[in-house]
Amino acid sequence: MKTSVNVCGIEFKNPLIAASGTFGFGREYQDFYDVNIWGGFCTKGLTYEKRLGNPTPRIAETPMGSLNSVGLQNPGFEDFVKYELPYLKTLDTVVIVNIAGNMVEDYCRLAEAVSDCDIDMVELNISCPNVKEGGMAFGTRPESIKNVVGSVRKYCKKPLIVKLSPNVEDITQNAKAAEDYGADAISLINTVSGMAVDIYTRQPILANTIGGLSGPAIKPIALKMVWQVYNTVKIPIIGMGGISSAQDILEFMLCGARAVQVGTYNFMDPYAPVTLLDGLTKLMADCKIQDVNTIVGDLKAR
Amino acid sequence: MKDYNLTIISNNQIARDVFKTEFSCQEQLPSFIGGQFLHLQVPCKILRRPLGILEMTANYCSIVYAVVGEGTRILSKMKKGDCLKAMLPLGNGFVLPKTYKKVALLGGGLGVVPLLPVINTYPEIEFCSYMGFKSRDDVILYDEFNKLSKKICFTTEDGSFGSCGFSIDALKDDLETNNFDAVLVCGSIPMLKEVKKANFKIPVYVSMEERMGCGVGACLVCTCQVKKGNNIENLRVCIDGPVFKLDEVAL
Ligand SMILES: Cc1cc2nc3c(=O)[nH]c(=O)nc-3n(C[C@H](O)[C@H](O)[C@H](O)COP(=O)(O)OP(=O)(O)OC[C@H]3O[C@@H](n4cnc5c(N)ncnc54)[C@H](O)[C@@H]3O)c2cc1C
Ligand SMILES: Cc1cc2nc3c(=O)[nH]c(=O)nc-3n(C[C@H](O)[C@H](O)[C@H](O)COP(=O)(O)O)c2cc1C
Ligand code: FES
């Protein structure tokens, strides 16, 4: 049975990638399993300068979902190189560094610096709903996507994944803009913008008032967008949003995802990749799928 | 740290809106330090609930919790024989230097829970327990503290059980006459602010609460601002805490 996949010429031993922001810089789950079991993993969103993020509470539970407003807390590039990179180099899995910024220049500077590190891919986060100044502002309109992706492309020497926001008018135009201006792959979706309220205090639950919704609640939105983007672009797609079972993985792959990311499910099951991979091989056997690549985009349109 | 399969052996109300759940576990459970917690899966819920470990031996563990929202309400309705998963033991607990001889425990409401197991963690230290509640219907773990502490003082705000007033005032009265090496505190934010203001001249360790996602340090939702030298750092309550030095945390 074959579960390995190839995205932009990079070999993943299986299609599972830990999603940015839910897996730190890859150390925290070592007590539970060998993190090299993942096909790949994406770091927490990195900015050039250190960031403290938003005030707490930063998380709330909503029906079948979780709402967060971490706000890109991260150690900044210098500390990343000093404290995280040496560890990342010891890993035997695909390492993707997720990058963010306030201005196009920030993204370019960081993309260049990160490209010189011993990592495998760069994921451009232009879709974070939790920081005011930037993030999503770049990711909502095709014009700004062209600008930021086109600029970063010149500085990024590693395969460039562009991560798209679902909080947009037309996801296909944004995907097309990213492809046209140099993205090697597209990942989607980032969290869906949302809010939760406490009737007793009459306040929003999150200190930041609004946050990003993740988990099973957003899966139908994500599947739709993956399918739409699959029908629009030629570059590989990495799908995510609410994946919490082997069946979910196959659903995303049928809609056109070459690989998938798993975020919130890590909070539900600290052995997430172990459970999911075990389920995937069983389900593939049940469904008589010899090679997981054969189902990518194989959705029979009605 | 592991995710253990726990089976409920009893689930009883022990005070107003407060329940104690006892679990058995087929696997051998690890040892723990008072102040460490578990991250409990609740049916129909996406996020786990962090709860202090009250007792834990080879194949047994227990928690005490207030019903405050949906997750704890579901938990309080579960029956003997029901199974749940829990990641444990999480966090750093109350790690005390070997030189300590006498320590004061200061708790308010459900904050008394993580303090009780500290007594068994350090058999060589003498503990005096100052525990405060709103009213007699809210009092929990009196017998347990009474059995294990050198001195005990339970207070209620309305005087319906123990002394009338706040546990912090009872402790203040005793500070002069006792040579405490430290105070360990767990309670509401207003209570912690009072303790900070009181400026005891000895080390004060606090167990903090914050909403959690992963429980193991990976998601950064549980941060607490902590002073390190002249810098403010965002530390993670789940893994860098939940116990911090009180004078270092920004409340
Ligand atoms: C380290 C630690 C130890 C704790 N120990 C105890 C204990 O021994 N006994 C006890 O009664 N309570 C304890 N708490 C608080 C307990 O976690 C919350 O009361 C509980 O999670 C509420 O869940 P709910 O589903 O009923 O509430 P809801 O409001 O429905 O919960 C929604 C979400 O918010 C989180 N949440 C809500 N209130 C709190 C809170 N005060 N702290 C952290 N997360 C919260 C929940 O975990 C959940 O993710 C502890 C908290 C922490 C951080
Ligand atoms: C706590 C938390 C933090 C996140 N931080 C980031 C981040 O720094 N950068 C990013 O691109 N996405 C971030 N995300 C979004 C996830 O990578 C993912 O796109 C989203 O959660 C949907 O997947 P899921 O439903 O499997 O969690 C974060 C999500 C969560 C829950
Ligand atoms: S709960 Fe995830 S870092 Fe603390």
XYZ file of C-alpha atoms and ligand atoms in Angstrom:
641
model
C 0.000 0.000 0.000
C 1.394 3.425 -0.911
C 0.730 6.436 1.305
C 3.657 8.622 0.294
C 2.877 11.757 -1.679
C 4.920 14.316 -3.544
C 4.305 18.056 -3.313
C 6.505 20.372 -5.413
C 9.130 17.672 -5.832
C 9.335 17.067 -2.091
C 8.575 13.579 -0.880
C 6.264 13.182 2.147
C 6.161 9.676 3.623
C 2.435 10.142 4.162
C -0.059 12.924 3.399
C -0.360 14.150 7.005
C 1.163 17.498 7.965
C 0.795 19.106 11.405
C -0.931 22.479 10.870
C 0.735 25.749 11.754
C 0.024 27.062 15.236
C -1.127 23.774 16.697
C 2.252 22.078 16.846
C 4.637 24.727 18.166
C 8.081 24.180 16.694
C 7.684 20.434 16.873
C 8.991 19.548 20.323
C 5.916 19.393 22.490
C 4.448 16.051 21.458
C 7.711 14.096 21.699
C 6.586 12.444 24.937
C 3.553 11.033 23.160
C 5.098 9.700 19.936
C 8.032 10.063 17.555
C 7.160 13.287 15.710
C 8.841 11.905 12.574
C 5.692 9.869 12.047
C 4.197 12.968 10.407
C 4.645 13.311 6.664
C 5.594 16.890 7.476
C 4.978 19.660 9.932
C 4.402 23.362 9.761
C 5.876 25.657 12.399
C 3.958 28.295 14.318
C 3.659 31.481 12.233
C 7.035 33.231 12.363
C 7.591 36.975 12.035
C 10.957 38.693 11.712
C 10.605 40.477 15.031
C 9.412 38.699 18.160
C 5.698 39.079 18.926
C 3.814 38.743 22.201
C 0.436 38.114 20.609
C -2.999 39.050 21.948
C -4.225 39.214 25.559
C -6.009 36.184 27.057
C -8.549 34.540 26.936
C -7.358 33.387 23.543
C -9.603 30.370 23.064
C -13.268 29.476 23.315
C -15.224 26.367 22.505
C -18.071 26.617 19.990
C -20.320 23.874 18.600
C -17.940 21.290 17.090
C -15.241 23.900 16.888
C -12.709 26.056 18.612
C -12.239 29.781 18.276
C -8.749 31.207 18.828
C -7.047 34.573 18.825
C -3.396 33.834 19.586
C -2.284 36.694 17.360
C 0.975 35.267 16.047
C 2.911 35.068 19.311
C 6.360 33.856 18.241
C 10.034 34.274 19.171
C 11.114 36.136 16.012
C 13.659 35.046 13.410
C 16.844 35.372 15.468
C 15.634 33.232 18.344
C 14.136 30.814 15.830
C 17.593 30.280 14.354
C 19.231 30.053 17.753
C 16.791 27.844 19.626
C 14.479 26.072 17.191
C 16.425 25.448 13.998
C 19.058 23.119 15.500
C 16.255 20.867 16.701
C 14.352 21.054 13.409
C 17.489 19.889 11.579
C 17.479 16.649 13.551
C 14.003 15.740 12.312
C 13.368 13.187 9.636
C 10.177 14.745 8.310
C 9.407 17.593 5.925
C 9.817 20.891 7.776
C 7.693 23.779 6.558
C 8.200 27.225 8.070
C 5.037 29.337 8.212
C 5.845 33.049 7.819
C 3.853 36.227 8.427
C 4.425 39.970 8.532
C 2.944 43.449 8.656
C 4.249 44.744 5.362
C 5.397 43.257 2.074
C 8.986 44.131 2.998
C 8.684 42.079 6.212
C 7.549 39.032 4.277
C 10.384 39.416 1.754
C 13.084 39.865 4.360
C 11.855 36.859 6.325
C 11.339 34.686 3.246
C 14.928 35.359 2.208
C 16.315 34.694 5.687
C 14.296 31.507 6.146
C 15.253 30.240 2.683
C 18.878 30.249 3.739
C 18.069 27.920 6.641
C 18.113 24.154 6.427
C 14.350 23.722 6.060
C 12.260 22.215 3.272
C 9.438 24.575 2.362
C 7.998 27.984 3.175
C 4.290 28.542 3.823
C 3.228 32.139 3.339
C 0.503 33.016 5.817
C -1.421 35.864 4.257
C -4.573 34.804 5.961
C -4.273 35.217 9.711
C -7.511 36.756 10.976
C -6.022 37.576 14.366
C -3.661 40.461 13.772
C -4.920 43.856 12.842
C -2.085 45.276 10.816
C -1.425 42.635 8.267
C -2.005 39.020 7.756
C -5.410 38.759 6.331
C -5.331 42.197 4.766
C -2.920 40.698 2.228
C -4.954 37.613 1.702
C -8.409 38.866 0.909
C -8.054 40.469 -2.514
C -6.419 39.177 -5.666
C -4.545 42.488 -6.199
C -2.798 42.368 -2.830
C -2.114 38.643 -3.207
C -0.389 39.333 -6.530
C 1.694 41.996 -4.875
C 2.834 40.015 -1.842
C 3.287 36.654 -3.586
C 5.088 38.253 -6.544
C 7.456 40.107 -4.222
C 8.151 37.199 -1.878
C 8.748 34.891 -4.832
C 11.870 36.911 -5.718
C 13.376 36.308 -2.280
C 12.164 32.801 -1.484
C 14.533 30.086 -2.642
C 12.490 27.209 -1.283
C 9.219 25.808 -2.625
C 6.591 28.412 -1.737
C 3.187 27.400 -0.399
C 0.633 30.196 -0.197
C -1.967 29.708 2.549
C -5.351 31.171 1.711
C -8.044 32.645 3.897
C -11.638 31.459 3.625
C -12.890 34.904 4.648
C -13.053 36.149 1.072
C -15.423 36.879 -1.745
C -14.046 34.441 -4.292
C -11.413 31.914 -3.258
C -10.746 30.872 -6.853
C -9.575 34.333 -7.907
C -7.202 34.446 -4.964
C -5.830 30.999 -5.739
C -5.349 31.972 -9.365
C -3.563 35.167 -8.358
C -1.189 33.186 -6.132
C -0.506 30.660 -8.880
C 0.076 33.334 -11.522
C 2.508 35.238 -9.336
C 4.738 32.369 -8.363
C 3.185 30.080 -5.726
C 4.404 26.486 -6.017
C 1.480 25.142 -4.013
C -1.632 26.364 -2.246
C -2.776 25.444 1.228
C -6.255 26.144 2.533
C -8.159 26.940 4.633
C -6.973 29.123 7.447
C -9.507 29.747 10.209
C -12.954 31.209 9.563
C -13.451 34.570 11.231
C -15.893 34.309 14.144
C -16.998 35.376 17.625
C -18.308 33.889 20.885
C -20.322 35.634 23.606
C -20.739 35.125 27.355
C -24.289 36.093 28.322
C -23.457 36.359 32.034
C -20.637 38.865 31.730
C -22.195 40.302 28.537
C -18.749 40.295 27.003
C -17.126 38.563 24.070
C -15.321 35.475 25.413
C -12.084 36.290 23.599
C -10.107 39.279 24.834
C -9.553 40.132 21.166
C -13.373 40.045 20.626
C -13.034 38.138 17.348
C -11.047 35.056 16.503
C -10.568 32.257 14.029
C -12.820 29.208 13.987
C -11.252 25.787 13.433
C -12.189 22.166 13.966
C -14.944 19.922 12.524
C -17.372 22.876 12.312
C -15.442 24.311 9.349
C -14.901 21.097 7.383
C -17.741 21.588 4.855
C -16.478 25.097 4.077
C -12.950 23.792 3.625
C -13.992 20.891 1.385
C -15.919 23.230 -0.859
C -13.009 25.616 -1.199
C -10.478 22.856 -1.868
C -12.732 21.506 -4.610
C -13.247 24.947 -6.150
C -9.523 25.708 -6.092
C -8.699 22.265 -7.502
C -10.855 23.129 -10.463
C -9.085 26.450 -10.957
C -5.331 25.946 -10.542
C -2.761 23.399 -11.682
C -0.345 23.614 -8.742
C -0.693 21.134 -5.861
C -3.149 21.788 -3.043
C -2.729 21.034 0.639
C -6.160 20.825 2.256
C -7.164 21.427 5.842
C -10.035 22.419 8.090
C -11.545 20.149 10.714
C -9.812 16.909 9.774
C -10.360 14.449 12.610
C -10.633 11.028 11.003
C -9.209 8.912 8.191
C -12.432 9.423 6.298
C -11.926 13.181 6.458
C -8.476 12.757 4.897
C -9.908 10.832 1.959
C -12.684 13.406 1.524
C -10.130 16.205 1.185
C -8.012 14.161 -1.204
C -11.024 13.327 -3.361
C -11.721 17.059 -3.567
C -8.216 17.583 -4.891
C -5.832 17.852 -1.940
C -2.438 16.222 -2.573
C -1.699 16.323 1.161
C -3.592 17.505 4.240
C -2.886 19.426 7.416
C -4.235 18.537 10.832
C -4.658 21.271 13.451
C -7.346 21.287 16.119
C -7.537 17.482 16.167
C -4.170 17.486 17.941
C -5.951 19.055 20.925
C -8.603 16.324 20.909
C -6.176 13.422 20.562
C -2.518 13.891 21.545
C -1.674 10.855 19.384
C -3.370 12.469 16.352
C -1.025 11.285 13.562
C -0.731 7.788 15.032
C -4.504 7.412 15.208
C -5.089 8.958 11.786
C -2.437 6.930 9.956
C -3.628 3.719 11.489
C -7.160 4.622 10.406
C -5.984 5.639 6.948
C -4.275 2.354 6.128
C -7.297 0.397 7.391
C -9.711 2.554 5.410
C -7.595 2.310 2.264
C -7.647 -1.461 2.577
C -11.420 -1.435 3.082
C -11.912 0.817 0.063
C -9.358 -1.149 -1.994
C -7.147 1.888 -2.530
C -3.605 0.703 -3.295
C -2.051 4.131 -3.746
C -3.463 7.185 -2.008
C -2.371 9.382 -4.923
C -4.911 7.720 -7.206
C -7.838 9.363 -5.432
C -6.564 12.949 -5.579
C -9.289 14.957 -7.312
C -11.195 11.810 -8.178
C -14.504 13.258 -7.038
C -17.237 12.226 -9.480
C -18.941 15.520 -10.191
C -22.725 15.449 -10.317
C 3.047 12.377 29.977
C 0.572 10.032 28.360
C -3.090 9.808 27.498
C -4.656 7.313 29.900
C -7.985 5.483 29.666
C -9.815 6.148 32.908
C -12.973 4.426 34.127
C -15.306 6.192 36.538
C -15.744 4.324 39.813
C -17.737 7.033 41.553
C -19.064 10.496 40.777
C -20.670 12.258 43.722
C -21.750 15.738 44.679
C -19.692 16.870 47.692
C -20.815 20.511 48.053
C -23.008 23.070 46.299
C -22.295 22.592 42.543
C -19.118 20.685 43.352
C -18.436 17.072 42.404
C -15.740 14.542 43.131
C -15.030 11.937 40.472
C -12.911 8.889 41.191
C -11.339 6.864 38.415
C -9.639 3.538 38.078
C -7.033 2.863 35.432
C -5.837 -0.520 34.186
C -2.462 0.882 33.291
C -0.025 1.879 35.995
C -0.414 5.612 36.629
C 2.732 7.683 37.150
C 3.668 9.606 40.287
C 2.835 13.322 40.419
C 3.608 16.535 42.267
C 0.826 18.526 43.955
C -0.281 21.311 41.588
C 0.018 19.198 38.447
C -3.158 18.691 36.456
C -4.809 16.426 33.941
C -6.434 17.337 30.622
C -9.741 15.529 30.524
C -11.720 14.583 27.471
C -15.437 15.284 27.860
C -18.026 13.589 25.604
C -19.343 15.801 22.775
C -16.680 18.451 23.398
C -13.815 19.495 21.154
C -11.511 20.932 23.805
C -10.353 19.059 26.868
C -10.818 20.444 30.394
C -7.796 21.103 32.631
C -8.448 19.951 36.219
C -6.119 19.630 39.174
C -5.148 16.108 40.217
C -6.417 15.559 43.764
C -5.121 12.055 44.426
C -3.276 9.570 42.257
C -1.884 6.139 43.082
C -0.913 3.197 40.869
C -4.389 2.463 39.491
C -6.528 5.204 40.989
C -6.995 8.935 40.606
C -9.527 11.577 41.604
C -10.586 15.127 40.787
C -12.852 17.689 42.425
C -14.541 20.279 40.229
C -17.221 22.934 40.221
C -19.974 22.761 37.627
C -19.488 26.089 35.856
C -20.268 25.393 32.212
C -21.309 22.739 29.774
C -18.246 20.535 30.016
C -18.299 20.192 33.774
C -22.082 19.729 33.658
C -21.712 16.776 31.269
C -18.957 15.390 33.479
C -21.102 15.638 36.605
C -23.802 13.500 34.937
C -21.498 10.651 33.973
C -21.937 7.271 35.597
C -19.885 4.534 37.173
C -18.321 2.463 34.385
C -18.132 5.339 31.864
C -14.713 5.788 30.273
C -12.767 8.984 29.586
C -9.285 9.815 28.414
C -6.958 12.099 30.322
C -3.499 13.384 29.518
C -1.439 13.451 32.701
C 0.429 14.547 34.693
C 0.717 18.002 33.083
C 2.488 21.159 34.225
C 5.243 21.687 36.753
C 3.327 21.622 40.065
C 4.625 23.136 43.298
C 8.339 22.334 43.198
C 9.786 23.304 46.590
C 13.405 23.478 47.728
C 14.605 20.765 50.093
C 15.438 23.372 52.749
C 11.797 24.301 53.458
C 10.512 23.193 56.852
C 7.213 24.971 57.305
C 4.886 26.185 54.541
C 1.487 27.893 54.510
C -1.213 26.810 52.056
C -3.680 29.531 51.126
C -6.738 28.517 49.125
C -10.008 30.045 48.051
C -12.993 28.043 46.737
C -12.007 25.403 44.213
C -8.445 26.708 44.510
C -8.000 24.493 47.548
C -7.972 21.385 45.314
C -4.424 21.485 43.905
C -3.042 22.434 47.342
C -4.133 19.264 49.147
C -1.834 16.854 47.279
C 1.160 19.130 47.971
C 1.046 17.922 51.569
C 1.631 14.326 50.526
C 4.259 15.359 47.983
C 6.472 16.730 50.775
C 6.100 14.534 53.875
C 9.095 16.208 55.551
C 7.509 19.697 55.419
C 5.004 20.935 58.019
C 1.937 22.509 56.388
C -0.577 24.972 57.827
C -3.739 25.246 55.735
C -5.817 28.428 55.380
C -8.849 27.712 53.221
C -11.679 30.123 52.498
C -15.192 29.652 51.113
C -18.313 31.749 50.621
C -20.575 29.738 52.899
C -20.826 26.348 54.618
C -22.517 24.758 51.575
C -19.371 25.474 49.575
C -16.854 23.964 51.974
C -14.878 21.037 50.545
C -12.060 18.745 51.677
C -12.215 19.795 55.351
C -11.530 16.297 56.707
C -8.676 15.739 54.271
C -6.895 18.992 55.157
C -7.592 18.428 58.815
C -5.962 15.011 58.736
C -2.811 16.120 56.927
C -2.076 19.649 58.167
C -0.143 20.699 61.243
C -2.580 23.549 61.677
C -5.828 24.228 59.870
C -8.032 27.284 59.551
C -11.190 27.188 57.429
C -13.069 30.445 56.909
C -16.410 31.412 55.386
C -17.436 34.902 54.341
C -20.707 34.635 56.284
C -19.267 32.808 59.269
C -21.490 29.762 58.725
C -18.505 27.404 58.936
C -15.174 27.930 60.685
C -14.071 31.513 61.282
C -15.888 34.423 59.707
C -13.922 36.305 57.034
C -11.279 35.575 54.435
C -8.558 32.954 54.540
C -5.899 35.559 53.700
C -6.702 37.486 56.893
C -6.386 34.324 58.957
C -2.984 33.728 57.421
C -1.886 37.336 58.032
C -2.644 36.899 61.738
C -0.353 33.863 61.865
C 2.539 35.177 59.784
C 4.297 36.932 62.662
C 4.274 33.969 65.005
C 5.156 31.282 62.483
C 8.393 30.985 60.601
C 6.900 30.051 57.250
C 9.430 29.452 54.487
C 6.832 30.146 51.809
C 3.146 30.548 50.981
C 1.475 28.484 48.263
C -1.689 30.059 46.921
C -4.490 29.141 44.552
C -7.716 31.076 44.154
C -9.598 33.745 42.243
C -7.845 36.708 40.621
C -9.229 39.193 43.228
C -7.811 36.965 45.962
C -4.424 36.776 44.229
C -4.404 40.563 43.944
C -5.007 40.828 47.682
C -2.126 38.470 48.348
C 0.128 40.489 46.091
C -0.880 43.694 47.828
C -0.243 42.166 51.271
C 3.404 41.810 50.236
C 4.418 38.908 52.472
C 8.170 39.045 52.959
C 8.578 35.367 52.010
C 8.335 33.588 48.642
C 4.776 33.151 47.370
C 4.042 30.518 44.728
C 0.777 30.676 42.825
C -1.068 28.202 40.648
C -2.596 30.100 37.702
C -5.654 29.285 35.609
C -5.993 29.966 31.924
C -8.090 28.536 29.127
C -6.234 25.810 27.273
C -6.055 24.123 23.909
C -3.325 21.508 23.662
C -2.269 21.404 27.341
C 1.329 20.595 26.381
C 2.834 23.889 25.200
C 2.218 23.689 21.469
C -0.617 26.134 20.770
C 0.195 29.225 22.871
C -3.393 29.971 23.866
C -2.737 29.735 27.615
C -0.149 32.474 28.064
C 0.449 34.369 31.249
C 2.652 37.451 31.406
C 5.659 36.835 33.584
C 8.467 39.241 34.547
C 11.934 37.839 33.923
C 14.463 40.474 34.958
C 13.418 43.645 33.171
C 11.536 41.817 30.448
C 7.940 40.701 30.255
C 7.638 37.259 28.737
C 4.582 35.328 27.700
C 4.947 31.986 29.391
C 2.596 29.046 28.934
C 0.455 28.165 31.953
C 0.182 24.546 30.777
C 3.860 23.713 30.619
C 5.888 26.583 32.104
C 3.251 26.725 34.878
C 0.654 26.436 36.234
C 2.810 27.297 39.244
C 4.735 30.584 39.109
C 6.270 32.965 41.621
C 3.525 35.436 42.495
C 5.766 38.509 42.321
C 6.669 37.599 38.724
C 3.171 37.249 37.271
C 1.199 40.197 35.955
C -2.369 39.888 37.246
C -4.248 24.092 35.685
C -5.721 24.195 35.996
C -6.262 23.452 37.029
C -7.620 23.545 37.317
N -8.105 22.780 38.345
C -9.408 22.841 38.651
C -9.938 22.026 39.700
O -9.210 21.241 40.329
N -11.260 22.114 39.965
C -12.087 22.970 39.255
O -13.290 23.008 39.552
N -11.618 23.736 38.257
C -10.305 23.697 37.925
N -9.834 24.473 36.889
C -10.787 25.280 36.113
C -11.499 24.383 35.086
O -10.591 24.061 34.058
C -12.719 25.075 34.442
O -13.646 25.400 35.448
C -13.395 24.156 33.422
O -12.541 23.955 32.321
C -14.704 24.732 32.924
O -15.202 23.895 31.926
P -16.741 23.981 31.465
O -16.872 23.181 30.222
O -17.629 23.615 32.554
O -16.940 25.528 31.191
P -17.175 26.284 29.817
O -17.217 27.711 30.135
O -18.297 25.688 29.063
O -15.819 25.963 29.074
C -15.506 26.471 27.801
C -13.998 26.422 27.605
O -13.360 27.339 28.479
C -12.466 26.700 29.361
N -12.569 27.306 30.701
C -13.658 27.898 31.254
N -13.367 28.361 32.480
C -12.057 28.072 32.713
C -11.166 28.301 33.795
N -11.540 28.916 34.916
N -9.885 27.855 33.675
C -9.458 27.227 32.565
N -10.277 26.989 31.507
C -11.554 27.402 31.586
C -12.892 25.242 29.340
O -11.829 24.376 29.657
C -13.356 25.080 27.926
O -12.265 24.926 27.053
C -8.473 24.412 36.571
C -7.931 25.157 35.530
C -6.587 25.061 35.231
C -6.016 25.872 34.113
C -4.449 27.767 18.204
C -4.261 27.912 16.717
C -3.194 28.690 16.226
C -3.007 28.859 14.856
N -1.929 29.589 14.408
C -1.697 29.679 13.070
C -0.539 30.367 12.578
O 0.306 30.863 13.335
N -0.364 30.455 11.229
C -1.260 29.885 10.354
O -1.050 29.963 9.140
N -2.345 29.220 10.794
C -2.587 29.109 12.120
N -3.706 28.397 12.567
C -4.643 27.832 11.592
C -4.380 26.344 11.334
O -3.083 26.143 10.814
C -5.435 25.759 10.366
O -5.384 26.472 9.149
C -6.853 25.854 10.909
O -6.877 25.672 12.290
C -7.804 24.855 10.266
O -7.430 23.520 10.500
P -8.044 22.621 11.707
O -9.531 22.729 11.637
O -7.516 21.236 11.441
O -7.518 23.191 12.962
C -3.905 28.241 13.939
C -4.977 27.457 14.437
C -5.160 27.278 15.802
C -6.303 26.424 16.282
S -2.626 25.008 26.168
Fe -1.471 24.922 24.332
S 0.307 26.009 24.917
Fe -0.760 25.850 26.776
